[in-house]
CSV table of C-alpha atoms in Angstrom, one decimal:
chain,number,residue,atom,x,y,z
V,1,MET,CA,116.5,104.5,172.7
V,2,THR,CA,114.2,106.0,175.3
V,3,LEU,CA,112.8,102.7,175.7
V,4,GLY,CA,116.2,101.1,175.9
V,5,ILE,CA,115.9,99.4,172.3
V,6,ALA,CA,118.8,100.4,170.1
V,7,ALA,CA,117.8,102.2,167.2
V,8,VAL,CA,118.6,104.2,164.4
V,9,GLN,CA,117.3,106.6,161.5
V,10,ILE,CA,118.6,106.9,158.2
V,11,ASN,CA,116.7,109.7,155.9
V,12,SER,CA,117.2,112.8,154.2
V,13,ALA,CA,116.5,114.9,157.3
V,14,VAL,CA,119.4,113.3,159.1
V,15,PRO,CA,123.0,115.1,159.4
V,16,ALA,CA,125.5,113.4,157.1
V,17,ASP,CA,127.7,112.5,160.0
V,18,GLU,CA,124.9,111.1,161.9
V,19,VAL,CA,124.0,108.8,159.0
V,20,GLU,CA,127.6,107.8,158.6
V,21,ALA,CA,127.4,106.7,162.5
V,22,ALA,CA,124.2,104.8,162.2
V,23,LEU,CA,125.6,103.0,159.2
V,24,ALA,CA,128.7,102.0,161.1
V,25,ALA,CA,126.2,100.9,163.8
V,26,ILE,CA,124.2,98.6,161.5
V,27,ALA,CA,127.4,97.2,160.0
V,28,ALA,CA,128.6,96.6,163.9
V,29,ALA,CA,125.2,94.6,164.9
V,30,GLU,CA,124.7,97.1,167.5
V,31,VAL,CA,121.1,98.3,166.6
V,32,ARG,CA,118.1,96.1,166.5
V,33,ILE,CA,115.7,98.4,164.8
V,34,VAL,CA,116.3,100.7,161.8
V,35,PHE,CA,113.8,103.5,160.7
V,36,THR,CA,114.4,104.7,156.9
V,37,THR,CA,112.6,105.8,153.5
V,38,PRO,CA,111.8,103.7,150.4
V,39,GLU,CA,114.0,105.7,148.6
V,40,ARG,CA,117.1,104.3,150.8
V,41,LEU,CA,115.7,100.8,150.3
V,42,ALA,CA,116.1,101.6,146.4
V,43,ASP,CA,119.6,101.8,147.1
V,44,PRO,CA,121.4,98.2,146.7
V,45,ASP,CA,124.5,99.8,148.9
V,46,PHE,CA,122.2,100.7,151.7
V,47,VAL,CA,120.4,97.2,151.4
V,48,ALA,CA,123.6,95.0,151.1
V,49,LYS,CA,124.7,96.7,154.3
V,50,VAL,CA,121.6,96.0,156.2
V,51,ALA,CA,121.6,92.5,154.9
V,52,THR,CA,125.2,91.4,156.2
V,53,HIS,CA,122.7,90.6,159.3
V,54,PRO,CA,119.8,88.7,159.6
V,55,VAL,CA,116.3,90.6,159.5
V,56,SER,CA,113.3,89.0,160.8
V,57,LEU,CA,111.0,91.6,160.2
V,58,LEU,CA,110.2,94.5,157.6
V,59,VAL,CA,107.4,97.1,158.6
V,60,VAL,CA,106.0,99.0,155.5
V,61,ASP,CA,103.9,101.9,157.0
V,62,GLU,CA,101.7,104.1,154.6
V,63,ALA,CA,101.5,100.8,152.8
V,64,HIS,CA,98.8,102.1,150.1
V,65,CYS,CA,101.8,104.0,148.7
V,66,ILE,CA,102.5,100.7,147.3
V,67,SER,CA,99.8,100.2,145.2
V,68,ARG,CA,99.2,101.9,142.0
V,69,TRP,CA,95.6,101.8,143.1
V,70,GLY,CA,96.7,103.7,146.4
V,71,HIS,CA,95.4,107.5,146.5
V,72,ASP,CA,99.4,108.4,147.5
V,73,PHE,CA,101.3,106.5,145.3
V,74,ARG,CA,105.2,107.0,145.6
V,75,PRO,CA,107.4,105.4,142.7
V,76,ALA,CA,110.0,104.7,145.4
V,77,PHE,CA,107.7,102.3,147.2
V,78,LEU,CA,107.8,100.2,144.1
V,79,GLU,CA,111.2,99.0,144.9
V,80,ILE,CA,110.5,97.7,148.4
V,81,GLY,CA,109.8,94.2,146.6
V,82,ALA,CA,113.1,94.0,145.6
V,83,ALA,CA,114.6,94.9,148.7
V,84,ILE,CA,112.5,92.1,150.4
V,85,GLU,CA,114.3,89.7,148.2
V,86,ALA,CA,117.7,91.0,148.8
V,87,LEU,CA,116.9,91.0,152.6
V,88,GLY,CA,115.9,87.2,152.7
V,89,ARG,CA,112.4,87.4,152.5
V,90,PRO,CA,111.8,88.5,156.2
V,91,THR,CA,108.6,88.6,157.7
V,92,ILE,CA,106.3,91.5,156.5
V,93,LEU,CA,103.9,94.1,158.3
V,94,ALA,CA,102.4,96.1,156.0
V,95,LEU,CA,100.4,99.1,157.7
V,96,THR,CA,97.8,101.9,156.3
V,97,ALA,CA,94.6,103.7,157.6
V,98,THR,CA,93.1,103.5,154.2
V,99,ALA,CA,92.9,100.6,151.4
V,100,SER,CA,90.1,99.6,149.9
V,101,PRO,CA,90.1,95.9,149.1
V,102,GLU,CA,91.5,96.7,145.5
V,103,VAL,CA,94.2,98.2,147.2
V,104,VAL,CA,94.8,95.5,149.8
V,105,GLU,CA,95.1,92.9,146.9
V,106,ASP,CA,97.5,95.0,145.0
V,107,ILE,CA,99.9,95.5,148.3
V,108,ALA,CA,100.1,92.1,148.7
V,109,ARG,CA,100.7,91.0,144.8
V,110,GLN,CA,103.4,94.2,144.8
V,111,LEU,CA,105.1,92.4,148.2
V,112,GLY,CA,105.0,88.8,146.9
V,113,GLY,CA,103.1,87.8,150.0
V,114,ALA,CA,100.0,85.6,148.5
V,115,ARG,CA,99.8,84.4,152.5
V,116,PHE,CA,98.9,88.0,153.7
V,117,ARG,CA,96.9,87.8,156.9
V,118,ILE,CA,94.4,90.9,157.0
V,119,VAL,CA,93.6,92.5,160.0
V,120,ASN,CA,91.0,95.3,159.3
V,121,THR,CA,90.0,97.3,162.7
V,122,GLY,CA,87.1,99.2,160.9
V,123,MET,CA,87.1,102.6,159.6
V,124,TYR,CA,84.0,104.5,161.3
V,125,ARG,CA,85.2,106.9,164.0
V,126,PRO,CA,81.9,108.4,165.6
V,127,ASN,CA,84.1,111.5,167.0
V,128,LEU,CA,84.9,112.9,163.5
V,129,HIS,CA,82.1,115.3,162.5
V,130,TYR,CA,82.0,116.0,158.3
V,131,CYS,CA,81.0,119.0,156.6
V,132,VAL,CA,80.9,120.6,153.4
V,133,GLU,CA,80.5,124.0,152.8
V,134,GLN,CA,79.8,125.2,149.4
V,135,VAL,CA,81.4,128.4,147.7
V,136,THR,CA,81.4,130.0,144.6
V,137,ARG,CA,84.2,132.4,144.7
V,138,GLU,CA,87.7,132.1,145.9
V,139,GLY,CA,87.6,135.3,147.3
V,140,ASP,CA,84.5,133.9,149.6
V,141,LYS,CA,86.3,131.1,150.2
V,142,LEU,CA,89.7,132.3,151.8
V,143,ALA,CA,87.2,134.5,154.2
V,144,ARG,CA,85.3,131.7,155.3
V,145,LEU,CA,88.5,129.6,155.8
V,146,VAL,CA,90.0,132.6,158.1
V,147,GLU,CA,86.5,132.6,159.9
V,148,HIS,CA,86.3,129.2,160.5
V,149,VAL,CA,89.9,128.9,162.0
V,150,ARG,CA,88.9,131.9,164.3
V,151,ASP,CA,85.5,130.2,165.6
V,152,THR,CA,87.3,126.8,166.0
V,153,ALA,CA,89.1,126.0,169.4
V,154,GLY,CA,92.0,123.7,169.4
V,155,SER,CA,94.9,122.8,167.0
V,156,GLY,CA,94.2,122.6,163.3
V,157,LEU,CA,95.4,121.6,160.2
V,158,VAL,CA,94.4,123.3,156.7
V,159,TYR,CA,95.0,121.1,154.0
V,160,VAL,CA,95.7,122.8,150.0
V,161,ALA,CA,96.5,121.0,147.0
V,162,THR,CA,99.4,123.3,145.9
V,163,VAL,CA,102.1,125.2,147.3
V,164,LYS,CA,100.7,128.6,145.9
V,165,ALA,CA,97.6,128.0,148.0
V,166,ALA,CA,99.7,127.0,150.9
V,167,ASP,CA,101.3,130.3,150.7
V,168,LEU,CA,98.2,132.2,150.3
V,169,VAL,CA,96.4,130.8,153.1
V,170,HIS,CA,99.5,130.9,155.4
V,171,ALA,CA,99.5,134.6,154.8
V,172,ALA,CA,95.8,135.3,155.3
V,173,LEU,CA,95.6,133.2,158.4
V,174,ALA,CA,98.7,135.4,159.5
V,175,ALA,CA,97.4,138.6,158.6
V,176,ALA,CA,94.3,137.8,160.8
V,177,GLY,CA,96.4,137.2,164.0
V,178,GLU,CA,96.4,133.4,163.9
V,179,SER,CA,99.0,131.5,165.3
V,180,VAL,CA,100.2,129.5,162.0
V,181,ALA,CA,103.1,127.7,160.4
V,182,ARG,CA,103.3,126.2,157.0
V,183,TYR,CA,104.6,122.9,155.1
V,184,HIS,CA,105.2,122.0,151.6
V,185,GLY,CA,108.0,120.6,149.5
V,186,ARG,CA,109.7,124.0,148.3
V,187,LEU,CA,110.4,125.0,152.1
V,188,GLY,CA,114.1,123.8,152.9
V,189,ALA,CA,114.3,120.6,154.9
V,190,ALA,CA,115.3,122.3,158.5
V,191,GLU,CA,112.3,124.9,158.1
V,192,ARG,CA,109.9,122.2,157.0
V,193,ARG,CA,111.3,120.2,160.3
V,194,GLU,CA,111.6,123.4,162.7
V,195,ASN,CA,107.7,124.1,161.5
V,196,GLN,CA,106.4,120.8,162.3
V,197,GLU,CA,108.1,120.4,165.6
V,198,ALA,CA,106.5,123.8,166.4
V,199,PHE,CA,103.1,122.3,165.3
V,200,MET,CA,103.9,119.2,167.5
V,201,ARG,CA,105.0,121.3,170.9
V,202,ASP,CA,101.7,123.3,170.2
V,203,GLU,CA,104.1,126.4,169.9
V,204,VAL,CA,101.8,126.9,166.9
V,205,ARG,CA,97.8,126.2,166.9
V,206,VAL,CA,97.8,125.8,162.9
V,207,MET,CA,99.7,124.0,160.1
V,208,VAL,CA,98.8,124.7,156.7
V,209,ALA,CA,100.2,122.2,154.5
V,210,THR,CA,100.1,120.2,151.2
V,211,ASN,CA,99.9,116.5,151.4
V,212,ALA,CA,104.1,116.6,152.0
V,213,PHE,CA,102.6,116.9,155.6
V,214,GLY,CA,101.2,114.3,157.6
V,215,LEU,CA,102.8,110.6,156.9
V,216,GLY,CA,104.0,109.5,160.1
V,217,ILE,CA,102.2,112.6,162.1
V,218,ASP,CA,100.4,111.2,165.2
V,219,LYS,CA,99.4,114.4,167.0
V,220,PRO,CA,96.3,113.3,169.2
V,221,ASP,CA,94.6,116.6,169.9
V,222,ILE,CA,93.6,118.1,166.6
V,223,ARG,CA,90.3,119.6,166.8
V,224,PHE,CA,89.9,120.2,163.1
V,225,VAL,CA,90.9,119.5,159.7
V,226,LEU,CA,90.2,121.8,157.3
V,227,HIS,CA,90.4,121.3,153.2
V,228,TYR,CA,90.6,124.3,151.4
V,229,GLN,CA,90.8,122.6,148.1
V,230,MET,CA,89.3,119.2,147.8
V,231,PRO,CA,91.9,116.3,147.6
V,232,ALA,CA,92.3,113.8,144.6
V,233,GLY,CA,90.0,111.4,146.1
V,234,LEU,CA,87.8,110.1,149.3
V,235,ASP,CA,90.9,107.3,150.1
V,236,ALA,CA,93.4,110.7,150.4
V,237,TYR,CA,90.5,112.7,152.3
V,238,TYR,CA,89.8,110.0,154.8
V,239,GLN,CA,93.4,109.5,155.6
V,240,GLU,CA,94.0,113.3,156.1
V,241,SER,CA,90.9,114.4,157.8
V,242,GLY,CA,91.4,111.4,159.9
V,243,ARG,CA,94.3,113.1,161.9
V,244,ALA,CA,91.6,114.8,163.6
V,245,GLY,CA,90.4,113.6,167.0
V,246,ARG,CA,92.8,110.6,167.9
V,247,ASP,CA,92.0,111.5,171.1
V,248,GLY,CA,88.7,110.3,170.9
V,249,ALA,CA,87.2,114.0,171.6
V,250,PRO,CA,85.1,115.3,169.0
V,251,ALA,CA,86.7,116.7,166.2
V,252,LEU,CA,85.4,118.8,163.0
V,253,CYS,CA,86.5,117.9,159.3
V,254,THR,CA,85.2,120.3,156.8
V,255,LEU,CA,85.5,120.4,153.2
V,256,LEU,CA,85.4,123.8,151.4
V,257,TYR,CA,84.1,123.0,148.2
V,258,LEU,CA,84.5,125.2,145.1
V,259,HIS,CA,83.8,123.2,142.0
V,260,SER,CA,86.4,124.8,139.9
V,261,ASP,CA,89.4,123.1,142.3
V,262,LYS,CA,88.8,119.8,140.5
V,263,ALA,CA,90.7,121.2,137.6
V,264,VAL,CA,93.6,121.6,139.9
V,265,GLN,CA,93.7,117.8,140.7
V,266,GLN,CA,93.1,117.1,136.9
V,267,LEU,CA,96.2,119.0,136.4
V,268,PHE,CA,98.0,116.7,138.6
V,269,LEU,CA,96.5,113.5,137.0
V,270,ALA,CA,98.0,114.8,133.7
V,271,ARG,CA,101.5,115.1,135.0
V,272,ARG,CA,101.2,111.8,137.3
V,273,TYR,CA,101.9,108.8,135.0
V,274,PRO,CA,104.2,108.0,132.2
V,275,ALA,CA,102.2,107.8,128.7
V,276,LEU,CA,103.8,105.9,125.4
V,277,GLU,CA,105.3,109.1,124.7
V,278,ASP,CA,106.8,109.2,127.9
V,279,LEU,CA,108.5,105.9,127.6
V,280,ALA,CA,109.6,106.4,124.0
V,281,ALA,CA,111.2,109.6,125.4
V,282,VAL,CA,113.4,108.0,128.2
V,283,HIS,CA,114.2,105.1,125.9
V,284,ALA,CA,115.3,107.5,123.4
V,285,ALA,CA,117.6,109.3,125.5
V,286,LEU,CA,119.0,106.5,127.2
V,287,GLY,CA,119.9,105.5,123.4
V,288,GLN,CA,122.4,108.9,123.2
V,289,SER,CA,125.6,109.9,124.9
V,290,PRO,CA,124.8,111.4,128.2
V,291,PRO,CA,125.8,114.9,128.6
V,292,ALA,CA,129.2,115.7,129.9
V,293,ASN,CA,129.8,115.7,133.5
V,294,GLY,CA,131.3,119.2,134.8
V,295,GLU,CA,133.4,121.8,133.5
V,296,ASN,CA,136.1,119.5,132.6
V,297,GLY,CA,134.1,117.7,130.3
V,298,THR,CA,134.9,114.2,131.6
V,299,PRO,CA,132.4,111.7,130.4
V,300,SER,CA,129.1,110.9,132.6
V,301,HIS,CA,126.5,108.1,132.9
V,302,TRP,CA,122.6,108.2,132.6
V,303,THR,CA,121.3,108.5,136.0
V,304,LEU,CA,117.5,109.6,137.1
V,305,GLU,CA,118.7,112.9,137.8
V,306,ARG,CA,120.4,113.4,134.4
V,307,LEU,CA,117.4,112.3,132.5
V,308,HIS,CA,115.0,114.9,134.5
V,309,ALA,CA,117.5,117.5,133.9
V,310,VAL,CA,117.7,116.7,129.8
V,311,LEU,CA,113.9,115.9,129.5
V,312,ASP,CA,111.2,118.2,130.1
V,313,ARG,CA,108.9,115.6,132.1
V,314,PRO,CA,108.1,115.6,135.8
V,315,GLU,CA,110.8,113.4,137.9
V,316,SER,CA,107.7,111.0,139.0
V,317,LYS,CA,107.0,110.1,135.5
V,318,ILE,CA,110.6,108.9,134.7
V,319,GLN,CA,110.8,107.5,137.7
V,320,VAL,CA,107.9,105.2,136.9
V,321,ALA,CA,109.0,104.7,133.2
V,322,LEU,CA,112.6,103.6,134.3
V,323,ARG,CA,110.6,100.7,136.8
V,324,LEU,CA,108.5,99.7,133.8
V,325,LEU,CA,111.6,99.7,131.0
V,326,ARG,CA,114.0,97.8,133.9
V,327,HIS,CA,111.0,95.1,134.7
V,328,GLN,CA,111.1,94.1,131.3
V,329,ARG,CA,114.9,93.8,131.0
V,330,VAL,CA,115.1,97.0,128.6
V,331,VAL,CA,117.5,99.1,130.8
V,332,ALA,CA,120.0,97.7,133.6
V,333,GLN,CA,120.9,100.1,136.8
V,334,ASP,CA,123.9,99.3,138.8
V,335,ARG,CA,124.3,100.1,142.8
V,336,ALA,CA,125.8,103.5,141.8
V,337,GLY,CA,122.1,104.1,139.8
V,338,ARG,CA,124.1,104.4,136.5
V,339,LEU,CA,121.7,103.2,133.8
V,340,THR,CA,122.6,101.1,130.7
V,341,LEU,CA,120.5,100.4,127.8
V,342,GLN,CA,120.2,96.8,127.0
V,343,ARG,CA,117.6,96.7,124.2
V,344,SER,CA,118.4,99.4,121.4
V,345,SER,CA,114.9,99.1,119.7
V,346,LEU,CA,111.5,99.0,120.8
V,347,ASP,CA,108.8,98.7,118.3
V,348,THR,CA,105.3,100.6,119.5
V,349,ALA,CA,103.5,97.5,120.5
V,350,THR,CA,105.8,96.7,123.1
V,351,LEU,CA,105.6,100.3,124.5
V,352,GLU,CA,102.2,100.1,124.5
V,353,SER,CA,102.2,97.4,126.9
V,354,LEU,CA,104.3,98.8,128.9
V,355,ALA,CA,102.3,101.9,129.4
V,356,THR,CA,98.9,100.1,129.5
V,357,ALA,CA,99.0,99.5,133.6
V,358,TYR,CA,99.5,103.1,134.4
V,359,ARG,CA,96.6,103.8,131.2
V,360,ASP,CA,94.6,102.1,133.6
V,361,LYS,CA,95.6,103.6,136.8
V,362,ARG,CA,94.9,107.1,135.1
V,363,GLU,CA,91.2,106.0,134.6
V,364,ALA,CA,90.9,104.8,138.1
V,365,ASP,CA,92.6,108.2,139.3
V,366,ARG,CA,89.9,110.2,137.3
V,367,ALA,CA,86.9,107.9,138.9
V,368,MET,CA,88.3,108.9,142.4
V,369,LEU,CA,88.1,112.8,141.6
V,370,GLU,CA,84.4,112.2,140.3
V,371,GLN,CA,83.9,110.5,143.4
V,372,MET,CA,85.1,113.2,145.3
V,373,VAL,CA,83.2,115.4,143.5
V,374,SER,CA,80.2,113.6,144.3
V,375,TYR,CA,80.9,113.7,147.8
V,376,GLY,CA,81.1,117.5,147.8
V,377,GLN,CA,77.6,117.6,146.2
V,378,THR,CA,75.5,114.5,148.0
V,379,GLY,CA,72.8,115.2,150.3
V,380,TYR,CA,73.6,111.7,151.9
V,381,CYS,CA,75.2,110.9,155.3
V,382,ARG,CA,78.8,111.7,154.8
V,383,TRP,CA,80.0,108.8,157.0
V,384,LYS,CA,78.4,106.6,154.9
V,385,VAL,CA,79.6,107.8,151.5
V,386,LEU,CA,83.3,107.1,153.1
V,387,LEU,CA,82.4,103.7,154.5
V,388,GLY,CA,80.7,102.6,151.2
V,389,HIS,CA,83.9,103.8,149.0
V,390,PHE,CA,85.7,101.3,151.6
V,391,HIS,CA,82.7,98.7,151.4
V,392,GLU,CA,82.3,98.9,155.0
V,393,ASP,CA,78.8,100.5,154.8
V,394,HIS,CA,76.5,97.4,155.4
V,395,GLY,CA,73.8,97.9,158.1
V,396,PHE,CA,75.0,101.5,158.6
V,397,GLU,CA,72.6,104.2,157.7
V,398,ARG,CA,73.3,107.6,159.4
V,399,CYS,CA,75.8,109.3,161.7
V,400,GLY,CA,73.6,111.6,162.6
V,401,THR,CA,76.5,114.2,163.3
V,402,CYS,CA,77.7,115.3,160.0
V,403,ASP,CA,75.7,118.5,158.1
V,404,ASN,CA,73.7,116.4,156.0
V,405,CYS,CA,72.3,114.6,158.7
V,406,LEU,CA,72.0,117.6,161.1
V,407,ARG,CA,69.9,119.2,158.1
V,408,LEU,CA,67.8,116.2,157.7
V,409,ALA,CA,66.9,116.3,161.5
V,410,ALA,CA,66.2,120.1,161.3
V,411,LEU,CA,63.6,119.1,158.3
V,412,SER,CA,61.8,116.4,160.4
V,413,LEU,CA,61.3,119.0,163.1
V,414,GLU,CA,60.2,121.5,160.6
V,415,ALA,CA,57.6,118.8,159.2
V,416,SER,CA,56.2,118.4,162.6
V,417,ALA,CA,54.8,121.8,162.2
V,418,THR,CA,54.0,121.9,158.6
V,419,THR,CA,50.4,123.4,157.3
V,420,ALA,CA,48.1,121.9,154.5
V,421,ASP,CA,50.2,124.1,152.2
V,422,ASP,CA,52.9,121.6,152.3
V,423,VAL,CA,52.5,117.9,153.5
V,424,THR,CA,50.2,116.9,156.3
V,425,LEU,CA,51.5,115.2,159.5
V,426,ALA,CA,49.5,112.0,158.2
V,427,GLU,CA,51.3,112.4,154.8
V,428,ALA,CA,54.6,112.9,156.8
V,429,ALA,CA,54.1,109.3,158.9
V,430,ALA,CA,53.2,107.3,155.8
V,431,PRO,CA,55.5,104.8,154.3
V,432,ALA,CA,58.0,106.8,152.1
V,433,ILE,CA,58.5,105.4,148.3
V,434,VAL,CA,61.9,104.7,147.6
V,435,TYR,CA,62.7,106.6,144.2
V,436,PRO,CA,64.7,105.0,141.5
V,437,ALA,CA,67.3,107.4,140.6
V,438,GLY,CA,66.4,108.9,137.3
V,439,VAL,CA,63.0,109.1,137.9
V,440,GLN,CA,60.9,112.5,137.5
V,441,VAL,CA,59.4,113.8,140.9
V,442,ARG,CA,57.9,117.1,142.1
V,443,VAL,CA,58.8,118.7,145.3
V,444,PRO,CA,56.2,121.3,146.8
V,445,ARG,CA,57.7,125.0,146.8
V,446,TYR,CA,60.7,123.7,144.8
V,447,GLY,CA,59.2,122.3,141.5
V,448,SER,CA,59.9,119.2,139.1
V,449,GLY,CA,63.7,117.4,139.1
V,450,VAL,CA,65.3,114.2,138.5
V,451,VAL,CA,66.0,111.8,141.4
V,452,GLU,CA,69.7,111.7,141.9
V,453,GLN,CA,69.8,109.4,145.1
V,454,ALA,CA,67.3,108.2,147.5
V,455,ASP,CA,66.5,106.0,150.3
V,456,SER,CA,63.4,105.2,152.7
V,457,GLN,CA,64.1,108.4,154.5
V,458,SER,CA,65.6,111.2,152.0
V,459,VAL,CA,65.6,111.8,148.2
V,460,THR,CA,68.4,114.0,146.5
V,461,VAL,CA,66.7,116.1,143.6
V,462,GLY,CA,68.6,117.3,140.9
V,463,PHE,CA,66.8,120.6,139.3
V,464,PRO,CA,66.8,122.0,136.0
V,465,ASN,CA,68.8,125.2,136.8
V,466,GLY,CA,71.7,122.5,138.0
V,467,SER,CA,71.1,122.8,141.6
V,468,SER,CA,70.6,119.5,143.6
V,469,ARG,CA,68.8,119.3,147.0
V,470,CYS,CA,68.1,116.8,149.9
V,471,PHE,CA,64.4,116.1,150.9
V,472,LEU,CA,62.8,114.0,153.7
V,473,ALA,CA,61.6,111.4,151.6
V,474,ALA,CA,57.8,112.2,152.5
V,475,TYR,CA,57.9,115.9,150.8
V,476,VAL,CA,59.1,114.1,147.5
V,477,GLN,CA,55.9,113.2,145.3
V,478,PRO,CA,55.7,111.4,142.3
V,479,ALA,CA,55.4,113.8,138.7
V,480,ALA,CA,52.1,114.1,137.6
């Protein structure tokens, strides 16, 4: 509206009277742009209202959420394809900052656009300085977080994986006298909105949040993003850490790495996607009479909400299961969201075929989590690892500013002052051997170990005690 363009927004945070006014404006063709959510686009009545007038462009922000290979998969995004058809197949613009080639391909397939033109502006941002700090105990991690926030100037984001951790970190920072707010899904909508606006207006310096915070957030002067717990994969980590330094000035992106945090993400993975038994449970429930509606005992209909109330399963699993069953015409859903069973019997083979795609997705997510663990432990340049994940590391060797690059630079300075007890300057200047992974090597003062990763400049060696260290290639010698 500031630019003189008639626009409305319709989402769960907008008061009911404003939603009614917006719908009336849409019906009267008084607006040019409608900002809404995937959940609204899953409502056939809403889509029908919008479709009463020609729609020339449908913009999908955070488009990676559409993909079953995307890091922030949201079931409601799966309904966008149907909305495209109902809106007369307008031109589609899909936007995301984090999409691997596999995700891009899946987005195009989900949106039915085989002729998508891909515009890739590149992912490397030299002003972001990446760092991993290893911690061994939860108490040490919390103390280090407080120190880090205290010692880092400017606005900052602290990401956590759970609501419990968000409350814990928020309380610790508040007790330390920091200007801090929090954001997670269990807070009321009004409180979330108030905290978000306070952060955006610089009324609080630090926001502690789960990944519920961030979609659509564009605060250019965030000077640090700190992950208190590891995210589910490098896609999520790049997107969340990438909210720092959008003004182009230097910003610090730090992961506090506690290996046991991996278990938190493993728990999330186990609860995310429907398995065979989830599909069978939803199908069986729909074959029975739904519970009576309210105290008067009037008949009811099955809906997503009622299934969630009856079945002891996460709503996201039920929502994805319903989509699979609807896609195979096993279940029908009307405009009011009422569900009707179309096929009363399904054999195990049919159910297994429906679950196969999400079984593959679970395996892919497990692999992504292992990549995140590897990032936390690697001695390679952090940017090279991130760019390699997105297939953009061709010709890229080192950023020169991450913790590993700075550590190697310090080792180079140390090498120039070594004595005969270590490696001579002539040896340090000699061409380095590029050791293949798995080869036994020896490092002066550290002993023998196995090569984990190597290039012409550095070698990461795993030692029998379970530790890993990164060395200049000249320091590493073949095993005797």
